[in-house]
mmCIF file of C-alpha atoms and ligand atoms in Angstrom:
data_model
loop_
_atom_site.group_PDB
_atom_site.id
_atom_site.type_symbol
_atom_site.label_atom_id
_atom_site.label_comp_id
_atom_site.label_asym_id
_atom_site.label_seq_id
_atom_site.Cartn_x
_atom_site.Cartn_y
_atom_site.Cartn_z
ATOM 1 C CA UNK C 820 21.047 21.258 -30.554
ATOM 2 C CA UNK C 821 19.275 19.416 -33.344
ATOM 3 C CA UNK C 822 15.645 18.440 -32.813
ATOM 4 C CA UNK C 823 12.622 17.367 -34.835
ATOM 5 C CA UNK C 824 9.852 19.943 -34.991
ATOM 6 C CA UNK C 825 6.774 20.613 -37.083
ATOM 7 C CA UNK C 826 5.165 23.877 -38.178
ATOM 8 C CA UNK C 827 1.772 22.333 -38.912
ATOM 9 C CA UNK C 828 -0.105 19.121 -38.319
ATOM 10 C CA UNK C 829 -0.180 16.667 -41.216
ATOM 11 C CA UNK C 830 1.563 13.689 -42.780
ATOM 12 C CA UNK C 831 5.058 12.454 -41.872
ATOM 13 C CA UNK C 832 6.571 15.091 -44.196
ATOM 14 C CA UNK C 833 5.716 17.879 -41.703
ATOM 15 C CA UNK C 834 8.497 16.542 -39.453
ATOM 16 C CA UNK C 835 11.638 18.615 -39.986
ATOM 17 C CA UNK C 836 15.072 18.960 -38.431
ATOM 18 C CA UNK C 837 15.614 22.317 -36.715
ATOM 19 C CA UNK C 838 18.205 23.975 -34.461
ATOM 20 C CA UNK C 839 16.896 24.777 -30.968
ATOM 21 C CA UNK C 840 18.591 25.974 -27.784
ATOM 22 C CA UNK C 841 19.503 23.218 -25.327
ATOM 23 C CA UNK C 842 16.720 23.396 -22.689
ATOM 24 C CA UNK C 843 17.517 24.319 -19.084
ATOM 25 C CA UNK C 844 16.342 22.095 -16.202
ATOM 26 C CA UNK C 845 14.049 23.885 -13.719
ATOM 27 C CA UNK C 846 13.862 22.812 -10.056
ATOM 28 C CA UNK C 847 12.924 19.127 -9.865
ATOM 29 C CA UNK C 848 13.909 18.520 -13.498
ATOM 30 C CA UNK C 849 16.833 16.785 -15.167
ATOM 31 C CA UNK C 850 18.543 17.575 -18.466
ATOM 32 C CA UNK C 851 19.202 14.305 -20.315
ATOM 33 C CA UNK C 852 21.402 13.775 -23.365
ATOM 34 C CA UNK C 853 19.169 11.562 -25.491
ATOM 35 C CA UNK C 854 20.697 8.236 -26.536
ATOM 36 C CA UNK C 855 17.403 6.868 -27.897
ATOM 37 C CA UNK C 856 13.685 7.553 -27.972
ATOM 38 C CA UNK C 857 10.802 5.563 -29.442
ATOM 39 C CA UNK C 858 7.679 5.939 -31.565
ATOM 40 C CA UNK C 859 4.367 5.665 -29.733
ATOM 41 C CA UNK C 860 0.961 5.654 -31.402
ATOM 42 C CA UNK C 861 0.274 8.986 -29.692
ATOM 43 C CA UNK C 862 3.193 10.501 -31.627
ATOM 44 C CA UNK C 863 1.727 10.054 -35.059
ATOM 45 C CA UNK C 864 -1.767 10.929 -33.805
ATOM 46 C CA UNK C 865 -0.394 14.224 -32.394
ATOM 47 C CA UNK C 866 1.670 14.859 -35.523
ATOM 48 C CA UNK C 867 -1.411 14.397 -37.696
ATOM 49 C CA UNK C 868 -3.683 16.497 -35.466
ATOM 50 C CA UNK C 869 -5.925 13.526 -34.601
ATOM 51 C CA UNK C 870 -5.374 14.450 -30.941
ATOM 52 C CA UNK C 871 -4.295 17.884 -29.742
ATOM 53 C CA UNK C 872 -2.918 17.380 -26.242
ATOM 54 C CA UNK C 873 0.206 19.437 -27.081
ATOM 55 C CA UNK C 874 -1.693 22.446 -28.436
ATOM 56 C CA UNK C 875 -0.814 24.055 -31.751
ATOM 57 C CA UNK C 876 2.593 23.469 -33.450
ATOM 58 C CA UNK C 877 5.484 24.036 -33.294
ATOM 59 C CA UNK C 878 6.299 21.244 -30.862
ATOM 60 C CA UNK C 879 8.764 18.374 -30.588
ATOM 61 C CA UNK C 880 7.359 14.858 -30.142
ATOM 62 C CA UNK C 881 8.846 12.027 -28.089
ATOM 63 C CA UNK C 882 7.477 10.678 -24.792
ATOM 64 C CA UNK C 883 10.247 8.130 -24.188
ATOM 65 C CA UNK C 884 13.886 8.712 -23.404
ATOM 66 C CA UNK C 885 16.884 6.619 -22.568
ATOM 67 C CA UNK C 886 20.082 8.559 -22.113
ATOM 68 C CA UNK C 887 22.666 10.101 -19.832
ATOM 69 C CA UNK C 888 22.068 12.797 -17.237
ATOM 70 C CA UNK C 889 23.744 15.960 -18.439
ATOM 71 C CA UNK C 890 22.645 18.286 -15.638
ATOM 72 C CA UNK C 891 20.359 17.722 -12.659
ATOM 73 C CA UNK C 892 18.214 20.794 -11.985
ATOM 74 C CA UNK C 893 18.107 22.608 -8.647
ATOM 75 C CA UNK C 894 16.963 20.386 -5.772
ATOM 76 C CA UNK C 895 17.474 17.085 -7.631
ATOM 77 C CA UNK C 896 19.510 14.734 -5.464
ATOM 78 C CA UNK C 897 18.669 11.258 -6.814
ATOM 79 C CA UNK C 898 20.470 11.703 -10.146
ATOM 80 C CA UNK C 899 23.953 13.022 -10.959
ATOM 81 C CA UNK C 900 25.654 13.982 -14.211
ATOM 82 C CA UNK C 901 26.707 10.821 -16.047
ATOM 83 C CA UNK C 902 23.930 8.577 -14.689
ATOM 84 C CA UNK C 903 22.216 6.383 -17.259
ATOM 85 C CA UNK C 904 18.457 6.916 -16.977
ATOM 86 C CA UNK C 905 15.253 6.120 -18.796
ATOM 87 C CA UNK C 906 11.780 7.517 -18.443
ATOM 88 C CA UNK C 907 8.908 9.581 -19.745
ATOM 89 C CA UNK C 908 8.871 13.144 -21.002
ATOM 90 C CA UNK C 909 5.716 15.256 -21.007
ATOM 91 C CA UNK C 910 5.040 18.494 -22.793
ATOM 92 C CA UNK C 911 5.866 20.311 -26.008
ATOM 93 C CA UNK C 912 9.653 19.742 -25.905
ATOM 94 C CA UNK C 913 9.870 15.977 -26.352
ATOM 95 C CA UNK C 914 12.718 13.540 -26.834
ATOM 96 C CA UNK C 915 13.004 13.664 -30.639
ATOM 97 C CA UNK C 916 16.061 15.820 -29.911
ATOM 98 C CA UNK C 917 19.685 15.704 -28.785
ATOM 99 C CA UNK C 918 18.741 16.872 -25.275
ATOM 100 C CA UNK C 919 15.502 16.798 -23.325
ATOM 101 C CA UNK C 920 14.309 17.923 -19.910
ATOM 102 C CA UNK C 921 12.274 15.477 -17.814
ATOM 103 C CA UNK C 922 10.859 15.607 -14.322
ATOM 104 C CA UNK C 923 13.210 13.729 -11.978
ATOM 105 C CA UNK C 924 10.313 11.653 -10.617
ATOM 106 C CA UNK C 925 9.425 10.531 -14.148
ATOM 107 C CA UNK C 926 12.884 8.929 -14.548
ATOM 108 C CA UNK C 927 14.597 5.841 -13.159
ATOM 109 C CA UNK C 928 18.027 4.248 -13.572
ATOM 110 C CA UNK C 929 18.168 2.523 -16.964
ATOM 111 C CA UNK C 930 17.885 -1.292 -16.803
ATOM 112 C CA UNK C 931 21.510 -2.445 -16.517
ATOM 113 C CA UNK C 932 21.099 -5.303 -18.974
ATOM 114 C CA UNK C 933 19.502 -3.307 -21.790
ATOM 115 C CA UNK C 934 21.206 -1.008 -24.281
ATOM 116 C CA UNK C 935 19.674 2.465 -24.647
ATOM 117 C CA UNK C 936 17.961 1.384 -27.860
ATOM 118 C CA UNK C 937 16.002 -1.267 -25.938
ATOM 119 C CA UNK C 938 15.442 0.781 -22.778
ATOM 120 C CA UNK C 939 13.918 3.597 -24.853
ATOM 121 C CA UNK C 940 11.267 1.166 -26.104
ATOM 122 C CA UNK C 941 9.928 0.681 -22.588
ATOM 123 C CA UNK C 942 8.753 3.767 -20.694
ATOM 124 C CA UNK C 943 5.353 4.685 -22.156
ATOM 125 C CA UNK C 944 4.424 1.228 -23.408
ATOM 126 C CA UNK C 945 5.593 -0.691 -20.330
ATOM 127 C CA UNK C 946 4.050 1.803 -17.882
ATOM 128 C CA UNK C 947 0.752 1.585 -19.779
ATOM 129 C CA UNK C 948 0.723 -2.192 -19.428
ATOM 130 C CA UNK C 949 2.154 -2.229 -15.889
ATOM 131 C CA UNK C 950 -0.442 0.176 -14.533
ATOM 132 C CA UNK C 951 -3.331 -1.418 -16.468
ATOM 133 C CA UNK C 952 -2.485 -4.847 -15.070
ATOM 134 C CA UNK C 953 -1.694 -3.711 -11.513
ATOM 135 C CA UNK C 954 -4.598 -5.714 -10.060
ATOM 136 C CA UNK C 955 -4.051 -8.850 -12.154
ATOM 137 C CA UNK C 956 -3.466 -11.902 -9.952
ATOM 138 C CA UNK C 957 -2.058 -15.398 -10.471
ATOM 139 C CA UNK C 958 -4.453 -17.810 -12.143
ATOM 140 C CA UNK C 959 -6.672 -15.144 -13.704
ATOM 141 C CA UNK C 960 -7.495 -15.421 -17.403
ATOM 142 C CA UNK C 961 -6.676 -12.291 -19.396
ATOM 143 C CA UNK C 962 -7.349 -11.480 -23.049
ATOM 144 C CA UNK C 963 -4.821 -9.035 -24.548
ATOM 145 C CA UNK C 964 -5.883 -7.370 -27.806
ATOM 146 C CA UNK C 965 -3.203 -6.120 -30.238
ATOM 147 C CA UNK C 966 -0.799 -8.339 -28.338
ATOM 148 C CA UNK C 967 1.946 -8.082 -30.956
ATOM 149 C CA UNK C 968 2.195 -4.281 -30.716
ATOM 150 C CA UNK C 969 4.285 -1.970 -28.583
ATOM 151 C CA UNK C 970 2.078 -2.111 -25.491
ATOM 152 C CA UNK C 971 0.611 -5.555 -26.130
ATOM 153 C CA UNK C 972 3.842 -7.562 -26.306
ATOM 154 C CA UNK C 973 4.910 -6.092 -22.959
ATOM 155 C CA UNK C 974 1.441 -6.702 -21.467
ATOM 156 C CA UNK C 975 1.725 -10.386 -22.403
ATOM 157 C CA UNK C 976 5.046 -10.664 -20.568
ATOM 158 C CA UNK C 977 3.857 -8.710 -17.517
ATOM 159 C CA UNK C 978 0.690 -10.807 -17.297
ATOM 160 C CA UNK C 979 2.778 -13.982 -17.417
ATOM 161 C CA UNK C 980 5.119 -12.552 -14.757
ATOM 162 C CA UNK C 981 2.022 -12.145 -12.551
ATOM 163 C CA UNK C 982 1.055 -15.774 -13.137
ATOM 164 C CA UNK C 983 -1.996 -15.150 -15.334
ATOM 165 C CA UNK C 984 -3.274 -17.331 -18.188
ATOM 166 C CA UNK C 985 -2.828 -15.183 -21.297
ATOM 167 C CA UNK C 986 -4.960 -15.303 -24.436
ATOM 168 C CA UNK C 987 -3.831 -12.948 -27.197
ATOM 169 C CA UNK C 988 -5.303 -11.646 -30.446
ATOM 170 C CA UNK C 989 -2.857 -11.245 -33.331
ATOM 171 C CA UNK C 990 -2.447 -12.206 -36.970
ATOM 172 C CA UNK C 991 -1.045 -15.720 -37.468
ATOM 173 C CA UNK C 992 2.304 -14.281 -38.565
ATOM 174 C CA UNK C 993 2.815 -13.069 -34.975
ATOM 175 C CA UNK C 994 1.767 -16.254 -33.159
ATOM 176 C CA UNK C 995 5.238 -17.796 -32.780
ATOM 177 C CA UNK C 996 6.550 -14.454 -31.527
ATOM 178 C CA UNK C 997 3.816 -14.258 -28.881
ATOM 179 C CA UNK C 998 4.148 -17.908 -27.851
ATOM 180 C CA UNK C 999 7.823 -17.174 -27.297
ATOM 181 C CA UNK C 1000 6.822 -14.377 -24.925
ATOM 182 C CA UNK C 1001 4.629 -16.776 -22.960
ATOM 183 C CA UNK C 1002 1.127 -16.363 -24.452
ATOM 184 C CA UNK C 1003 -0.881 -19.492 -23.642
ATOM 185 C CA UNK C 1004 -3.533 -19.249 -26.370
ATOM 186 C CA UNK C 1005 -3.617 -17.281 -29.615
ATOM 187 C CA UNK C 1006 -6.542 -16.096 -31.704
ATOM 188 C CA UNK C 1007 -6.016 -15.000 -35.301
ATOM 189 C CA UNK C 1008 -8.568 -12.198 -35.376
ATOM 190 C CA UNK C 1009 -8.599 -12.216 -39.194
ATOM 191 C CA UNK C 1010 -10.195 -15.678 -39.233
ATOM 192 C CA UNK C 1011 -11.801 -16.067 -35.784
ATOM 193 C CA UNK C 1012 -13.998 -13.617 -33.891
ATOM 194 C CA UNK C 1013 -12.694 -13.661 -30.303
ATOM 195 C CA UNK C 1014 -16.233 -13.246 -28.965
ATOM 196 C CA UNK C 1015 -17.325 -16.420 -30.736
ATOM 197 C CA UNK C 1016 -14.775 -18.604 -28.914
ATOM 198 C CA UNK C 1017 -14.205 -17.023 -25.460
ATOM 199 C CA UNK C 1018 -16.261 -16.722 -22.282
ATOM 200 C CA UNK C 1019 -15.608 -16.146 -18.585
ATOM 201 C CA UNK C 1020 -12.541 -13.925 -18.924
ATOM 202 C CA UNK C 1021 -11.401 -12.198 -15.738
ATOM 203 C CA UNK C 1022 -9.762 -9.306 -17.582
ATOM 204 C CA UNK C 1023 -9.672 -7.936 -21.123
ATOM 205 C CA UNK C 1024 -6.997 -5.365 -22.013
ATOM 206 C CA UNK C 1025 -8.177 -3.545 -25.142
ATOM 207 C CA UNK C 1026 -5.605 -1.751 -27.293
ATOM 208 C CA UNK C 1027 -7.658 -1.807 -30.505
ATOM 209 C CA UNK C 1028 -10.836 0.198 -29.913
ATOM 210 C CA UNK C 1029 -13.802 0.444 -32.311
ATOM 211 C CA UNK C 1030 -16.229 -2.390 -31.593
ATOM 212 C CA UNK C 1031 -13.633 -4.350 -29.579
ATOM 213 C CA UNK C 1032 -14.751 -2.755 -26.281
ATOM 214 C CA UNK C 1033 -18.462 -3.642 -26.447
ATOM 215 C CA UNK C 1034 -17.621 -7.079 -27.863
ATOM 216 C CA UNK C 1035 -15.086 -7.620 -25.077
ATOM 217 C CA UNK C 1036 -17.749 -7.015 -22.421
ATOM 218 C CA UNK C 1037 -19.606 -10.053 -23.758
ATOM 219 C CA UNK C 1038 -16.679 -12.401 -22.980
ATOM 220 C CA UNK C 1039 -16.189 -11.149 -19.399
ATOM 221 C CA UNK C 1040 -17.312 -12.790 -16.189
ATOM 222 C CA UNK C 1041 -19.970 -10.855 -14.253
ATOM 223 C CA UNK C 1042 -17.194 -9.583 -11.941
ATOM 224 C CA UNK C 1043 -14.587 -9.219 -14.716
ATOM 225 C CA UNK C 1044 -12.867 -6.025 -15.851
ATOM 226 C CA UNK C 1045 -12.462 -4.458 -19.289
ATOM 227 C CA UNK C 1046 -9.451 -2.148 -19.273
ATOM 228 C CA UNK C 1047 -9.676 0.113 -22.305
ATOM 229 C CA UNK C 1048 -6.566 2.059 -23.320
ATOM 230 C CA UNK C 1049 -7.850 2.934 -26.757
ATOM 231 C CA UNK C 1050 -11.603 3.566 -26.992
ATOM 232 C CA UNK C 1051 -12.944 7.066 -27.388
ATOM 233 C CA UNK C 1052 -16.306 6.784 -25.624
ATOM 234 C CA UNK C 1053 -16.487 5.209 -22.150
ATOM 235 C CA UNK C 1054 -19.023 2.388 -21.991
ATOM 236 C CA UNK C 1055 -21.817 2.442 -19.448
ATOM 237 C CA UNK C 1056 -20.977 -0.795 -17.627
ATOM 238 C CA UNK C 1057 -19.561 -1.256 -14.103
ATOM 239 C CA UNK C 1058 -16.947 -3.626 -15.529
ATOM 240 C CA UNK C 1059 -15.579 -0.927 -17.885
ATOM 241 C CA UNK C 1060 -12.425 1.041 -16.946
ATOM 242 C CA UNK C 1061 -10.828 3.706 -19.172
ATOM 243 C CA UNK C 1062 -7.065 3.571 -18.708
ATOM 244 C CA UNK C 1063 -4.463 6.339 -19.146
ATOM 245 C CA UNK C 1064 -0.743 5.954 -18.543
ATOM 246 C CA UNK C 1065 0.848 8.009 -15.750
ATOM 247 C CA UNK C 1066 4.587 8.806 -15.797
ATOM 248 C CA UNK C 1067 6.199 7.189 -12.751
ATOM 249 C CA UNK C 1068 9.864 6.771 -11.884
ATOM 250 C CA UNK C 1069 8.833 4.418 -9.067
ATOM 251 C CA UNK C 1070 7.028 2.079 -11.482
ATOM 252 C CA UNK C 1071 9.953 2.321 -13.920
ATOM 253 C CA UNK C 1072 12.319 1.076 -11.191
ATOM 254 C CA UNK C 1073 10.154 -2.040 -10.796
ATOM 255 C CA UNK C 1074 9.956 -2.469 -14.566
ATOM 256 C CA UNK C 1075 13.764 -2.183 -14.773
ATOM 257 C CA UNK C 1076 14.121 -4.879 -12.103
ATOM 258 C CA UNK C 1077 11.899 -7.216 -14.132
ATOM 259 C CA UNK C 1078 13.888 -6.443 -17.292
ATOM 260 C CA UNK C 1079 17.183 -7.089 -15.494
ATOM 261 C CA UNK C 1080 15.773 -10.377 -14.172
ATOM 262 C CA UNK C 1081 15.154 -11.384 -17.811
ATOM 263 C CA UNK C 1082 11.385 -11.474 -17.354
ATOM 264 C CA UNK C 1083 10.544 -8.483 -19.558
ATOM 265 C CA UNK C 1084 12.163 -8.007 -22.920
ATOM 266 C CA UNK C 1085 11.196 -5.203 -25.336
ATOM 267 C CA UNK C 1086 11.111 -6.362 -28.952
ATOM 268 C CA UNK C 1087 12.663 -3.639 -31.082
ATOM 269 C CA UNK C 1088 11.725 -4.251 -34.689
ATOM 270 C CA UNK C 1089 13.841 -1.470 -36.116
ATOM 271 C CA UNK C 1090 16.077 1.415 -35.052
ATOM 272 C CA UNK C 1091 15.907 4.557 -37.221
ATOM 273 C CA UNK C 1092 18.133 7.636 -37.059
ATOM 274 C CA UNK C 1093 16.046 10.710 -36.188
ATOM 275 C CA UNK C 1094 16.912 12.018 -39.662
ATOM 276 C CA UNK C 1095 14.587 9.249 -40.945
ATOM 277 C CA UNK C 1096 11.780 9.914 -38.460
ATOM 278 C CA UNK C 1097 9.233 10.341 -41.275
ATOM 279 C CA UNK C 1098 9.870 6.770 -42.453
ATOM 280 C CA UNK C 1099 9.513 5.522 -38.869
ATOM 281 C CA UNK C 1100 6.158 7.288 -38.539
ATOM 282 C CA UNK C 1101 4.941 5.861 -41.845
ATOM 283 C CA UNK C 1102 5.784 2.370 -40.655
ATOM 284 C CA UNK C 1103 4.237 2.974 -37.219
ATOM 285 C CA UNK C 1104 1.003 4.244 -38.723
ATOM 286 C CA UNK C 1105 0.643 1.061 -40.743
ATOM 287 C CA UNK C 1106 -0.626 -0.613 -37.556
ATOM 288 C CA UNK C 1107 1.420 -3.682 -38.444
ATOM 289 C CA UNK C 1108 4.588 -3.137 -36.419
ATOM 290 C CA UNK C 1109 5.636 -5.992 -34.153
ATOM 291 C CA UNK C 1110 6.929 -4.585 -30.851
ATOM 292 C CA UNK C 1111 8.524 -1.139 -31.017
ATOM 293 C CA UNK C 1112 10.268 1.298 -33.361
ATOM 294 C CA UNK C 1113 13.201 3.174 -31.827
ATOM 295 C CA UNK C 1114 14.841 6.446 -32.906
ATOM 296 C CA UNK C 1115 18.409 7.588 -32.217
ATOM 297 C CA UNK C 1116 19.684 11.159 -32.499
ATOM 298 C CA UNK C 1117 22.111 12.333 -35.116
ATOM 299 C CA UNK C 1118 25.410 11.893 -33.256
ATOM 300 C CA UNK C 1119 24.387 8.892 -31.093
HETATM 301 N N1 NAP J 2542 -4.411 5.204 -22.855
HETATM 302 C C1 NAP J 2542 -3.087 5.209 -22.790
HETATM 303 O O1 NAP J 2542 -2.516 5.707 -21.816
HETATM 304 C C2 NAP J 2542 -2.314 4.602 -23.913
HETATM 305 C C3 NAP J 2542 -0.928 4.429 -23.787
HETATM 306 C C4 NAP J 2542 -0.236 3.806 -24.842
HETATM 307 C C5 NAP J 2542 -0.935 3.427 -25.983
HETATM 308 N N2 NAP J 2542 -2.273 3.658 -26.057
HETATM 309 C C6 NAP J 2542 -3.047 3.271 -27.256
HETATM 310 O O2 NAP J 2542 -3.031 1.858 -27.340
HETATM 311 C C7 NAP J 2542 -3.071 1.467 -28.696
HETATM 312 C C8 NAP J 2542 -1.961 0.455 -28.950
HETATM 313 O O3 NAP J 2542 -0.722 1.103 -28.819
HETATM 314 P P1 NAP J 2542 0.602 0.398 -29.337
HETATM 315 O O4 NAP J 2542 1.710 1.340 -29.135
HETATM 316 O O5 NAP J 2542 0.716 -0.968 -28.788
HETATM 317 O O6 NAP J 2542 0.250 0.312 -30.891
HETATM 318 P P2 NAP J 2542 1.036 -0.405 -32.045
HETATM 319 O O7 NAP J 2542 2.361 -0.862 -31.558
HETATM 320 O O8 NAP J 2542 1.003 0.497 -33.219
HETATM 321 O O9 NAP J 2542 0.115 -1.683 -32.348
HETATM 322 C C9 NAP J 2542 0.392 -2.375 -33.509
HETATM 323 C C10 NAP J 2542 -0.132 -3.781 -33.362
HETATM 324 O O10 NAP J 2542 -1.565 -3.783 -33.375
HETATM 325 C C11 NAP J 2542 -1.964 -5.059 -33.822
HETATM 326 N N3 NAP J 2542 -3.330 -4.974 -34.349
HETATM 327 C C12 NAP J 2542 -3.788 -4.092 -35.280
HETATM 328 N N4 NAP J 2542 -5.108 -4.300 -35.470
HETATM 329 C C13 NAP J 2542 -5.486 -5.322 -34.639
HETATM 330 C C14 NAP J 2542 -6.718 -5.982 -34.381
HETATM 331 N N5 NAP J 2542 -7.834 -5.625 -35.017
HETATM 332 N N6 NAP J 2542 -6.732 -6.973 -33.447
HETATM 333 C C15 NAP J 2542 -5.605 -7.347 -32.810
HETATM 334 N N7 NAP J 2542 -4.392 -6.743 -33.033
HETATM 335 C C16 NAP J 2542 -4.353 -5.756 -33.935
HETATM 336 C C17 NAP J 2542 -0.934 -5.430 -34.862
HETATM 337 O O11 NAP J 2542 -0.706 -6.803 -34.757
HETATM 338 P P3 NAP J 2542 -1.075 -7.773 -35.984
HETATM 339 O O12 NAP J 2542 -0.071 -7.447 -37.027
HETATM 340 O O13 NAP J 2542 -0.956 -9.121 -35.368
HETATM 341 O O14 NAP J 2542 -2.462 -7.375 -36.400
HETATM 342 C C18 NAP J 2542 0.328 -4.644 -34.478
HETATM 343 O O15 NAP J 2542 1.359 -5.487 -33.994
HETATM 344 C C19 NAP J 2542 -2.942 2.735 -29.522
HETATM 345 O O16 NAP J 2542 -4.180 3.113 -29.995
HETATM 346 C C20 NAP J 2542 -2.410 3.757 -28.534
HETATM 347 O O17 NAP J 2542 -2.818 5.066 -28.850
HETATM 348 C C21 NAP J 2542 -2.969 4.233 -25.059
#
């Protein structure tokens, strides 16, 4: 099969097309023919060597998959060949490929109402937001940073689905987009410091990092929560929570139900063929992408 691999860490030009054997599903795993995958921020950070969770190259990136079950591994009963699934892939053989192996319990039936190119935008980003906002309740006031991005635009919709009042930081060019997704108040962070205009927030979801975490603590209620998916150093404050996404087929089933009910819509800014993955990474790294970038394999 064709796949994207890299022999060293570096710029987008290290990504190359290679021929690899189709992987075999072990017990509890499923072989999926990839219809689409997506670019996550972790992808370009891993590619560049800014994080090293996959170890040394060569490896194939791609945490998200939407596709068709090709072969369930031994002991897998919940999926059969031909099923349309979406989910998360962990490890060094990711979904930038024609076929990928995923753990069965990291997959769920694809949302019926979404094409593969939209479903592939969801797993990592939607699970990140879904799990971060699990304790959010109706009437709470939440501030979502980087609301226009891959995770943020889904967090806005999930927070609205939970009945929260949503305040979002984004450049003015993204305000209509975010209002359309339900954001109640918008702050253009290029002209207004959020910590100069907000107080008494119940929750802040930080997807930016740097000084956003300590500044976000200053706008929280005494019993509020700062959920940080981006910062490097945990802050010493009882209201601070470092958040990491966990693959979960069970959560993806609930996310699919929300998508099929029309309450969660991934915004796919652009679909690239995997042969143009370097261009997709360049765009992703700009930090200016609205919603998600999706990749489709050669023959798809
Ligand atoms: N911990 C975890 O498990 C986990 C999981 C997923 C992602 N993450 C992390 O979460 C972060 C966001 O991920 P993502 O996929 O959503 O990234 P992304 O799609 O690349 O985010 C791009 C968005 O960030 C916005 N942005 C950039 N600078 C901003 C600022 N200073 N204030 C407000 N918005 C700003 C941009 O909107 P404007 O054009 O409006 O500025 C753009 O739409 C990444 O660092 C990623 O590594 C962590």
